[in-house]
Amino acid sequence: MSEARGEALCVIAGAGQLPLQVAQGARASGRDVFVAALKGHAAPADFPGFEVEIFGVGQLGGLTRALRGRRIREACLIGGVVRPGLQDIKPDFGLVRHLPALAGAFGKGDDGLLTGVIRILESEGLVIRSALEIAPEATGGQPGPLGARRPDNAALDAVKLGAQVLAALSPFDVGQAVIVAEGRPVAIEGAEGTDGLLRRIIDLRAGGRLTKRPGGVLVKAPKAGQDMRVDVPTIGPDTVQRAHEAALAGLAIAAGGVLIAEKARTVALADELGLFIEAI
Amino acid sequence: MSEARGEALCVIAGAGQLPLQVAQGARASGRDVFVAALKGHAAPADFPGFEVEIFGVGQLGGLTRALRGRRIREACLIGGVVRPGLQDIKPDFGLVRHLPALAGAFGKGDDGLLTGVIRILESEGLVIRSALEIAPEATGGQPGPLGARRPDNAALDAVKLGAQVLAALSPFDVGQAVIVAEGRPVAIEGAEGTDGLLRRIIDLRAGGRLTKRPGGVLVKAPKAGQDMRVDVPTIGPDTVQRAHEAALAGLAIAAGGVLIAEKARTVALADELGLFIEAI
């Protein structure tokens, strides 16, 4: 009995290793996959065995034509994208009529901008899916440990406190991560991103505002009501490495709500460095 | 008709110019003032015209003897103190019996530590007052502008959003300041302090995560239910200077809930640099 082939999918790919994981996940679930690599962020060589075309961020007309030609009606945006300036976008004919909407979205933060981009794609007849839905195997999965380590009681308390802080910040378009150490939230993510957040802990320890005693946890979770097609929280090997440099005890991520880039390598590195990764 | 002299007050002075302001404010309200300068943080020369003695952070016995001798029953803790390590404290005989309580307080963050110190002082018979109460003229006073500038509508929206973020974080032992720019909270204060928070904006602009377009506001307020004798939020000329370097439009502070170091100079500098300071 052959598996029914799912609908074809376009992976609109930014930087990093996650777009390949999502493309592979989609193919493993029986879907034909076409990769639209965003110019300056992804390249055909990143997707061996996949059909890939490169599109500039302003080439909406080119993209929609390519998808119509392939009868592709679903897409997933995944991977890092450096927020462009409005003046950096070279709109093709297909994008021109959306420019007012795009200009409006530009004033609204990263989430607002991406939401605007998704609306434009939807108005072109595309259905946008979340990477969490396309490739659930790239998330932390069910609650529990991902590696060999488990949080001790102090770390569990810190995780709980961190989750409360993130819940309190949930109504705002702000970071999705917090670091709890010495019984209090010591760093909350804003526009600097998770790597900047972890670097701050290194600086705080160096400057004496935080003890050098190892400990503390990074808690990362989506906002309540967040559109999971927009900006899915992500960790990866770099996160684990930096958390180790920040002398944290481990990472807690929302089960099924955070993508893990290079999952096997990420978990192996955490084991090697003695950090836990707990899905909560 | 001569003003009734108020009760004598001990100003336990850390670093900065605020202890002198508070001492002057107390004297202006008709109180006798004795300054206990914390060793390594304040010096007699900082308090011309006042009676000053120096005490190490562990010299509780010495301090309480000095106050009993002067029949002083009220004190106010004010000024910056570098959080000492427990091992850095040289306890005198008067502190020894409080060491278990002090050690317990050390594990509880800055607020927890200061609350522990206040409890110890109270158990020695002292009444601890907030600097806001002793020297209300050193705060922003009633809601409204402190300098020549007023926030425009965009800045007022940002102030409102920032106040909401601080209210949401109020239950946690975390920063008392947030920066809102481009319609979203871009930096939330943790253990790094307000100067570190403002430096982050400078970095975010330099790194392209925030536009270089001037704008944005710093909002600073005490936590709901915060013990105002413990750690009163403060701004001063350095805050204004750094906010200017961060290209912010202005500062909003909780009316009557934030101390302003060198108030006249702070407001004059804000006027000179084109920033508003609004008490809210």
Coordinates of C-alpha atoms in Angstrom, one line a residue:
Chain A
M1 CA 0.0 0.0 0.0
S2 CA 1.7 3.2 -1.1
E3 CA 1.3 6.3 1.0
A4 CA -0.9 9.0 -0.5
R5 CA 1.2 11.9 -1.6
G6 CA 0.5 15.1 0.3
E7 CA 0.1 18.4 -1.4
A8 CA 3.3 19.9 -2.8
L9 CA 5.0 22.5 -0.6
C10 CA 7.3 25.5 -1.1
V11 CA 9.9 26.0 1.5
I12 CA 10.8 29.7 1.5
A13 CA 14.2 29.5 2.9
G14 CA 16.3 31.9 4.9
A15 CA 19.6 31.3 6.5
G16 CA 20.7 28.4 8.7
Q17 CA 20.2 24.6 8.7
L18 CA 16.5 24.6 9.6
P19 CA 15.2 25.1 6.1
L20 CA 16.9 21.9 5.0
Q21 CA 15.5 20.1 8.0
V22 CA 12.0 21.3 7.2
A23 CA 12.3 20.4 3.5
Q24 CA 13.5 16.9 4.5
G25 CA 10.7 16.6 7.1
A26 CA 8.1 17.6 4.4
R27 CA 9.5 15.1 1.9
A28 CA 9.6 12.3 4.6
S29 CA 5.9 12.9 5.1
G30 CA 5.3 12.3 1.4
R31 CA 5.2 15.8 0.0
D32 CA 6.9 17.1 -3.1
V33 CA 9.1 20.1 -2.1
F34 CA 10.2 23.1 -4.0
V35 CA 12.7 25.4 -2.3
A36 CA 12.6 29.2 -2.8
A37 CA 16.0 30.3 -1.5
L38 CA 16.1 33.9 -0.4
K39 CA 18.9 35.8 -2.1
G40 CA 21.8 36.5 0.3
H41 CA 20.5 34.1 2.9
A42 CA 20.3 30.6 1.3
A43 CA 21.8 28.9 -1.8
P44 CA 21.0 25.8 -3.9
A45 CA 24.1 24.0 -2.5
D46 CA 22.4 24.1 0.9
F47 CA 19.6 21.8 -0.4
P48 CA 21.2 18.7 -2.1
G49 CA 18.6 16.6 -3.9
F50 CA 15.9 19.4 -3.9
E51 CA 14.7 21.6 -6.7
V52 CA 15.8 25.1 -5.7
E53 CA 15.4 28.6 -7.2
I54 CA 16.7 31.9 -5.8
F55 CA 14.4 34.9 -5.3
G56 CA 15.3 38.4 -4.1
V57 CA 13.1 39.6 -1.2
G58 CA 11.3 41.9 -3.6
Q59 CA 10.5 39.3 -6.2
L60 CA 7.0 38.4 -5.2
G61 CA 5.8 38.2 -8.8
G62 CA 8.6 35.9 -9.7
L63 CA 7.8 33.6 -6.8
T64 CA 4.1 33.4 -7.3
R65 CA 4.6 32.7 -11.0
A66 CA 7.0 29.8 -10.2
L67 CA 4.5 28.4 -7.7
R68 CA 1.5 28.6 -10.0
G69 CA 3.6 26.9 -12.8
R70 CA 4.2 24.0 -10.3
R71 CA 0.6 24.0 -9.0
I72 CA 2.0 24.6 -5.5
R73 CA -0.5 26.2 -3.1
E74 CA 1.2 25.8 0.3
A75 CA 4.3 27.4 1.6
C76 CA 6.4 27.6 4.8
L77 CA 8.7 30.4 5.8
I78 CA 11.7 29.2 7.7
G79 CA 15.3 30.3 8.4
G80 CA 17.0 33.5 9.5
V81 CA 16.4 36.7 7.6
V82 CA 18.2 39.9 8.3
R83 CA 15.4 42.5 8.5
P84 CA 15.8 44.6 5.3
G85 CA 15.3 48.3 5.1
L86 CA 12.3 49.2 3.0
Q87 CA 14.7 51.0 0.6
D88 CA 16.7 47.7 0.2
I89 CA 13.8 45.9 -1.3
K90 CA 13.7 45.8 -5.1
P91 CA 10.1 45.2 -5.9
D92 CA 9.2 43.3 -9.0
F93 CA 5.9 44.0 -10.8
G94 CA 4.1 41.4 -8.7
L95 CA 5.0 43.1 -5.4
V96 CA 4.3 46.7 -6.5
R97 CA 0.5 46.6 -5.7
H98 CA 1.4 45.3 -2.2
L99 CA 3.9 48.1 -1.4
P100 CA 1.4 50.2 0.7
A101 CA 0.6 47.1 2.9
L102 CA 4.3 46.3 3.1
A103 CA 5.3 49.8 4.1
G104 CA 2.6 49.7 6.8
A105 CA 3.9 46.4 8.1
F106 CA 7.5 47.9 8.3
G107 CA 6.6 50.1 11.2
K108 CA 5.3 47.2 13.4
G109 CA 8.3 45.3 14.6
D110 CA 9.6 41.9 13.4
D111 CA 6.4 40.1 14.1
G112 CA 4.3 42.8 12.5
L113 CA 6.5 42.8 9.4
L114 CA 6.4 39.0 9.0
T115 CA 2.7 39.0 9.6
G116 CA 2.4 41.6 6.8
V117 CA 4.5 39.4 4.5
I118 CA 2.3 36.4 5.2
R119 CA -0.9 38.4 4.5
I120 CA 0.6 39.4 1.2
L121 CA 1.4 35.8 0.3
E122 CA -2.1 34.7 1.4
S123 CA -3.7 37.4 -0.8
E124 CA -1.8 35.8 -3.7
G125 CA -3.7 32.6 -3.0
L126 CA -1.0 30.7 -0.9
V127 CA -1.7 28.9 2.3
I128 CA 1.1 29.4 4.8
R129 CA 2.0 26.6 7.2
S130 CA 4.1 26.6 10.4
A131 CA 7.4 24.7 10.3
L132 CA 6.2 23.2 13.6
E133 CA 3.4 21.5 11.7
I134 CA 5.5 20.6 8.7
A135 CA 8.4 19.1 10.6
P136 CA 7.3 18.3 14.2
E137 CA 10.3 16.0 14.5
A138 CA 12.5 19.2 14.6
T139 CA 10.9 20.3 17.8
G140 CA 11.5 19.1 21.4
G141 CA 8.4 16.9 21.1
Q142 CA 6.7 15.7 24.2
P143 CA 7.5 17.1 27.7
G144 CA 10.6 15.5 29.2
P145 CA 14.4 15.4 28.8
L146 CA 16.0 15.5 25.3
G147 CA 19.4 14.4 26.5
A148 CA 21.0 12.5 29.4
R149 CA 20.8 15.2 32.0
R150 CA 17.7 16.3 34.1
P151 CA 17.2 19.6 35.9
D152 CA 17.6 19.3 39.7
N153 CA 15.0 20.9 42.0
A154 CA 16.7 24.3 42.0
A155 CA 16.7 24.3 38.2
L156 CA 13.1 23.2 38.1
D157 CA 12.1 26.1 40.3
A158 CA 14.1 28.4 38.0
V159 CA 12.3 26.9 34.9
K160 CA 9.0 27.5 36.6
L161 CA 9.8 31.1 37.4
G162 CA 11.1 31.7 33.9
A163 CA 7.9 30.3 32.4
Q164 CA 5.9 32.7 34.6
V165 CA 7.9 35.7 33.4
L166 CA 7.4 34.7 29.7
A167 CA 3.7 34.3 30.4
A168 CA 3.5 37.8 31.9
L169 CA 5.3 39.2 28.9
S170 CA 3.2 37.2 26.5
P171 CA 0.9 40.1 25.5
F172 CA 3.8 42.1 24.2
D173 CA 5.8 41.9 21.0
V174 CA 9.0 41.2 22.8
G175 CA 11.6 38.4 23.4
Q176 CA 10.6 34.8 23.9
A177 CA 13.4 33.9 26.3
V178 CA 14.5 34.7 29.8
I179 CA 17.4 33.6 32.0
V180 CA 16.7 32.8 35.7
A181 CA 19.7 32.6 38.0
E182 CA 20.2 32.9 41.8
G183 CA 16.4 32.7 42.2
R184 CA 15.4 35.7 40.0
P185 CA 15.1 36.7 36.4
V186 CA 18.4 38.3 35.6
A187 CA 18.0 38.8 31.8
I188 CA 15.0 39.1 29.6
E189 CA 15.2 38.9 25.8
G190 CA 14.4 42.0 23.8
A191 CA 15.5 42.9 20.3
E192 CA 19.0 41.6 20.9
G193 CA 18.0 37.9 20.4
T194 CA 18.9 34.8 22.4
D195 CA 22.6 34.9 21.6
G196 CA 22.8 38.5 22.8
L197 CA 20.9 37.5 25.9
L198 CA 23.3 34.7 26.7
R199 CA 26.3 37.0 26.1
R200 CA 24.8 39.4 28.7
I201 CA 25.0 36.7 31.3
I202 CA 28.7 36.2 30.5
D203 CA 29.2 40.0 30.9
L204 CA 27.2 40.1 34.1
R205 CA 29.4 37.3 35.6
A206 CA 32.6 39.0 34.5
G207 CA 31.4 42.4 35.9
G208 CA 30.4 40.9 39.3
R209 CA 26.6 41.7 39.0
L210 CA 26.1 37.9 38.9
T211 CA 28.2 35.4 40.8
K212 CA 30.6 33.2 38.8
R213 CA 29.0 30.2 40.5
P214 CA 27.6 28.0 37.7
G215 CA 23.9 27.6 37.5
G216 CA 20.8 29.2 36.0
V217 CA 18.5 28.3 33.2
L218 CA 17.4 29.6 29.8
V219 CA 13.7 29.3 29.3
K220 CA 12.4 29.7 25.8
A221 CA 8.8 29.5 24.6
P222 CA 6.4 31.0 22.1
K223 CA 4.2 33.9 23.1
A224 CA 0.6 33.0 24.0
G225 CA -1.5 33.4 20.9
Q226 CA 1.7 33.8 18.7
D227 CA 1.2 33.1 15.0
M228 CA 3.4 30.0 14.7
R229 CA 3.9 30.6 11.0
V230 CA 5.7 33.9 11.7
D231 CA 8.7 33.6 14.0
V232 CA 9.1 30.3 15.7
P233 CA 11.5 30.3 18.6
T234 CA 14.6 28.3 17.8
I235 CA 17.6 26.8 19.6
G236 CA 20.6 25.0 18.2
P237 CA 24.2 23.9 18.8
D238 CA 25.2 27.6 19.1
T239 CA 22.6 28.1 21.9
V240 CA 24.0 25.2 23.9
Q241 CA 27.6 26.3 23.4
R242 CA 26.8 29.9 24.5
A243 CA 24.7 28.6 27.4
H244 CA 27.7 26.6 28.5
E245 CA 30.0 29.7 28.2
A246 CA 27.4 31.5 30.4
A247 CA 27.8 28.7 33.0
L248 CA 24.1 27.8 32.9
A249 CA 22.8 24.5 34.1
G250 CA 20.5 23.9 31.2
L251 CA 17.8 24.9 28.8
A252 CA 14.0 24.5 29.0
I253 CA 11.9 24.8 25.8
A254 CA 8.2 24.7 25.2
A255 CA 7.4 21.1 24.1
G256 CA 6.4 21.2 20.4
G257 CA 6.8 25.0 20.4
V258 CA 10.5 25.5 19.8
L259 CA 12.5 24.3 16.7
I260 CA 15.8 22.6 17.3
A261 CA 18.3 23.2 14.6
E262 CA 20.6 20.2 14.0
K263 CA 18.7 18.4 16.7
A264 CA 21.0 15.3 17.2
R265 CA 24.1 17.5 17.3
T266 CA 22.4 20.0 19.7
V267 CA 21.5 17.2 22.1
A268 CA 24.8 15.5 21.9
L269 CA 26.6 18.8 22.6
A270 CA 24.4 19.4 25.6
D271 CA 25.3 15.9 26.9
E272 CA 29.0 16.5 26.3
L273 CA 28.9 19.9 28.1
G274 CA 26.8 18.7 31.0
L275 CA 23.7 20.8 30.3
F276 CA 20.1 19.6 30.3
I277 CA 17.6 20.3 27.6
E278 CA 14.1 19.8 29.0
A279 CA 10.9 20.1 27.0
I280 CA 8.2 21.6 29.2
Chain B
M1 CA 7.0 80.9 65.3
S2 CA 9.9 78.5 65.1
E3 CA 9.3 75.2 63.3
A4 CA 9.2 72.1 65.5
R5 CA 12.4 70.2 65.1
G6 CA 11.7 66.7 63.7
E7 CA 13.3 63.6 64.9
A8 CA 17.0 63.2 64.3
L9 CA 17.9 61.0 61.3
C10 CA 20.9 58.9 60.2
V11 CA 21.6 58.9 56.5
I12 CA 23.4 55.6 55.8
A13 CA 25.2 56.7 52.7
G14 CA 26.5 54.7 49.7
A15 CA 28.0 56.2 46.6
G16 CA 26.8 59.1 44.4
Q17 CA 25.3 62.5 45.0
L18 CA 21.9 61.3 46.3
P19 CA 23.0 60.8 49.9
L20 CA 23.9 64.5 50.2
Q21 CA 20.6 65.5 48.6
V22 CA 18.7 63.4 51.1
A23 CA 20.7 64.7 54.0
Q24 CA 20.1 68.3 52.8
G25 CA 16.4 67.5 52.3
A26 CA 16.1 66.1 55.8
R27 CA 17.9 69.1 57.3
A28 CA 15.6 71.5 55.3
S29 CA 12.6 69.8 56.8
G30 CA 14.0 70.6 60.3
R31 CA 15.8 67.4 61.3
D32 CA 19.2 66.9 62.8
V33 CA 21.2 64.7 60.5
F34 CA 24.0 62.3 61.2
V35 CA 25.7 60.7 58.2
A36 CA 27.0 57.1 58.4
A37 CA 29.3 56.9 55.3
L38 CA 29.8 53.3 54.0
K39 CA 33.5 52.6 53.8
G40 CA 34.7 52.5 50.2
H41 CA 31.5 54.2 48.9
A42 CA 31.2 57.6 50.6
A43 CA 33.6 59.9 52.5
P44 CA 33.2 62.8 55.0
A45 CA 34.3 65.3 52.3
D46 CA 31.1 64.4 50.3
F47 CA 29.0 65.9 53.2
P48 CA 30.3 69.5 53.9
G49 CA 28.6 70.9 57.1
F50 CA 27.3 67.5 58.3
E51 CA 28.6 65.3 61.1
V52 CA 29.9 62.1 59.4
E53 CA 31.4 58.9 60.5
I54 CA 32.7 56.0 58.4
F55 CA 31.5 52.5 59.0
G56 CA 32.5 49.3 57.2
V57 CA 29.6 47.2 55.9
G58 CA 30.2 44.7 58.7
Q59 CA 30.3 47.3 61.5
L60 CA 26.7 47.0 62.7
G61 CA 27.7 47.1 66.4
G62 CA 29.7 50.3 65.8
L63 CA 26.8 51.9 64.0
T64 CA 24.1 51.0 66.5
R65 CA 26.4 52.3 69.4
A66 CA 26.9 55.6 67.5
L67 CA 23.2 56.0 67.0
R68 CA 22.2 55.1 70.5
G69 CA 24.8 57.6 71.8
R70 CA 23.1 60.3 69.7
R71 CA 19.6 59.1 70.5
I72 CA 18.9 58.6 66.8
R73 CA 16.1 56.1 66.1
E74 CA 15.4 56.7 62.4
A75 CA 17.6 55.9 59.4
C76 CA 17.5 56.0 55.6
L77 CA 19.7 53.9 53.3
I78 CA 20.6 55.8 50.2
G79 CA 23.3 55.7 47.4
G80 CA 24.9 53.0 45.4
V81 CA 26.5 50.0 47.0
V82 CA 28.5 47.4 45.2
R83 CA 27.0 44.1 46.3
P84 CA 29.6 42.6 48.6
G85 CA 30.5 38.9 48.8
L86 CA 29.6 37.4 52.1
Q87 CA 33.3 36.7 52.6
D88 CA 34.1 40.4 52.1
I89 CA 32.1 41.4 55.2
K90 CA 34.2 41.8 58.3
P91 CA 31.5 41.4 61.0
D92 CA 32.0 43.2 64.3
F93 CA 30.6 41.9 67.5
G94 CA 27.2 43.6 66.9
L95 CA 26.7 41.9 63.6
V96 CA 27.8 38.3 64.6
R97 CA 24.4 37.3 66.0
H98 CA 22.7 38.4 62.8
L99 CA 25.0 36.4 60.5
P100 CA 22.6 33.5 59.9
A101 CA 19.9 35.9 58.8
L102 CA 22.4 37.8 56.6
A103 CA 23.7 34.6 55.0
G104 CA 20.0 33.6 54.2
A105 CA 19.4 37.0 52.7
F106 CA 22.5 36.7 50.5
G107 CA 20.8 34.0 48.4
K108 CA 17.8 36.2 47.4
G109 CA 18.9 38.8 44.9
D110 CA 19.6 42.4 45.5
D111 CA 16.2 43.2 46.9
G112 CA 16.2 40.2 49.1
L113 CA 19.6 41.1 50.5
L114 CA 18.6 44.7 51.2
T115 CA 15.4 43.6 52.8
G116 CA 17.4 41.3 55.0
V117 CA 19.7 44.2 56.0
I118 CA 16.7 46.4 56.8
R119 CA 15.2 43.6 59.0
I120 CA 18.5 43.4 60.9
L121 CA 18.6 47.2 61.4
E122 CA 14.9 47.1 62.6
S123 CA 15.7 44.3 65.0
E124 CA 18.2 46.7 66.5
G125 CA 15.4 49.1 67.2
L126 CA 15.8 51.4 64.2
V127 CA 13.0 52.7 62.1
I128 CA 14.0 52.7 58.4
R129 CA 12.5 55.4 56.2
S130 CA 12.4 55.7 52.4
A131 CA 14.4 58.5 50.8
L132 CA 11.2 59.3 48.8
E133 CA 9.6 60.2 52.1
I134 CA 12.6 62.0 53.5
A135 CA 13.4 64.1 50.4
P136 CA 10.3 64.2 48.2
E137 CA 11.8 67.3 46.4
A138 CA 14.4 64.9 44.9
T139 CA 11.7 63.0 43.0
G140 CA 9.8 64.0 39.8
G141 CA 7.0 65.3 41.9
Q142 CA 3.5 65.6 40.4
P143 CA 2.7 64.2 36.9
G144 CA 3.8 66.4 34.2
P145 CA 7.0 67.7 32.4
L146 CA 10.2 68.4 34.4
G147 CA 11.9 70.3 31.6
A148 CA 11.0 72.3 28.5
R149 CA 10.1 69.4 26.2
R150 CA 6.9 67.4 26.1
P151 CA 6.5 63.9 24.6
D152 CA 4.6 63.9 21.3
N153 CA 1.8 61.4 20.6
A154 CA 4.1 58.6 19.4
A155 CA 6.2 59.0 22.5
L156 CA 3.1 59.1 24.7
D157 CA 2.0 55.7 23.2
A158 CA 5.5 54.3 23.8
V159 CA 5.3 55.5 27.4
K160 CA 2.0 53.8 27.9
L161 CA 3.2 50.6 26.4
G162 CA 6.4 50.7 28.6
A163 CA 4.3 51.2 31.7
Q164 CA 2.2 48.2 30.8
V165 CA 5.3 46.0 30.4
L166 CA 6.6 47.2 33.8
A167 CA 3.3 46.5 35.4
A168 CA 3.3 42.9 33.9
L169 CA 6.8 42.3 35.3
S170 CA 5.9 43.9 38.6
P171 CA 5.5 40.6 40.5
F172 CA 9.1 39.6 39.7
D173 CA 12.4 40.7 41.3
V174 CA 13.6 42.1 38.0
G175 CA 14.5 45.4 36.4
Q176 CA 12.4 48.5 36.9
A177 CA 13.0 50.0 33.4
V178 CA 12.1 49.2 29.8
I179 CA 12.8 50.9 26.5
V180 CA 10.1 51.1 23.9
A181 CA 11.0 52.0 20.3
E182 CA 9.4 51.4 16.9
G183 CA 6.2 50.5 18.7
R184 CA 7.5 47.6 20.7
P185 CA 9.5 46.9 23.9
V186 CA 13.0 46.5 22.6
A187 CA 15.0 46.2 25.8
I188 CA 13.9 45.2 29.3
E189 CA 16.2 45.8 32.3
G190 CA 17.5 42.8 34.2
A191 CA 20.6 42.6 36.4
E192 CA 22.6 44.8 34.1
G193 CA 21.0 48.0 35.4
T194 CA 19.7 51.1 33.5
D195 CA 23.1 52.1 32.1
G196 CA 23.6 48.6 30.6
L197 CA 20.0 48.8 29.3
L198 CA 20.7 52.1 27.5
R199 CA 24.1 50.8 26.1
R200 CA 22.2 47.9 24.6
I201 CA 20.1 50.3 22.6
I202 CA 23.3 51.9 21.3
D203 CA 24.5 48.4 20.3
L204 CA 21.2 47.4 18.7
R205 CA 21.3 50.5 16.6
A206 CA 24.9 49.9 15.6
G207 CA 24.2 46.3 14.7
G208 CA 21.1 47.0 12.6
R209 CA 18.6 45.3 14.9
L210 CA 17.1 48.7 15.5
T211 CA 17.0 51.5 13.1
K212 CA 19.3 54.5 13.6
R213 CA 16.2 56.8 13.3
P214 CA 16.1 58.7 16.6
G215 CA 13.1 58.0 18.9
G216 CA 12.0 55.7 21.7
V217 CA 11.5 56.2 25.4
L218 CA 13.0 54.9 28.6
V219 CA 10.2 54.2 31.1
K220 CA 11.2 53.7 34.8
A221 CA 9.0 53.0 37.7
P222 CA 9.1 51.1 41.0
K223 CA 7.6 47.6 41.1
A224 CA 4.0 47.3 42.5
G225 CA 4.3 46.7 46.2
Q226 CA 8.0 47.4 46.2
D227 CA 9.5 48.3 49.6
M228 CA 10.5 51.9 48.8
R229 CA 13.1 51.8 51.6
V230 CA 15.0 49.2 49.8
D231 CA 16.0 50.1 46.3
V232 CA 14.4 53.2 44.9
P233 CA 14.7 53.6 41.1
T234 CA 17.0 56.5 40.2
I235 CA 17.9 58.6 37.2
G236 CA 20.5 61.4 36.9
P237 CA 22.6 63.3 34.5
D238 CA 24.4 60.1 33.3
T239 CA 21.0 58.6 32.5
V240 CA 20.1 61.6 30.3
Q241 CA 23.5 61.6 28.6
R242 CA 23.3 57.9 27.8
A243 CA 19.6 58.2 26.7
H244 CA 20.8 60.9 24.3
E245 CA 23.6 58.6 23.0
A246 CA 20.9 56.0 22.5
A247 CA 19.0 58.5 20.4
L248 CA 15.9 58.3 22.6
A249 CA 13.2 61.0 22.6
G250 CA 12.9 61.1 26.3
L251 CA 12.4 59.6 29.7
A252 CA 9.2 58.8 31.6
I253 CA 9.4 58.3 35.4
A254 CA 6.8 57.3 38.0
A255 CA 5.7 60.6 39.6
G256 CA 7.0 60.6 43.2
G257 CA 8.5 57.1 42.7
V258 CA 11.9 57.7 41.2
L259 CA 14.7 59.8 42.7
I260 CA 16.5 62.3 40.5
A261 CA 20.2 62.7 41.3
E262 CA 21.4 66.3 40.8
K263 CA 17.9 67.2 39.7
A264 CA 18.5 70.7 38.4
R265 CA 21.5 69.5 36.4
T266 CA 19.6 66.5 35.1
V267 CA 16.7 68.6 33.9
A268 CA 19.0 71.3 32.4
L269 CA 21.0 68.6 30.5
A270 CA 17.8 67.1 29.1
D271 CA 16.7 70.5 27.9
E272 CA 20.1 71.1 26.3
L273 CA 20.0 67.7 24.5
G274 CA 16.4 68.0 23.5
L275 CA 15.0 65.1 25.6
F276 CA 11.8 65.2 27.6
I277 CA 11.6 64.0 31.2
E278 CA 7.9 63.4 32.0
A279 CA 6.6 62.3 35.4
I280 CA 3.7 59.9 34.9

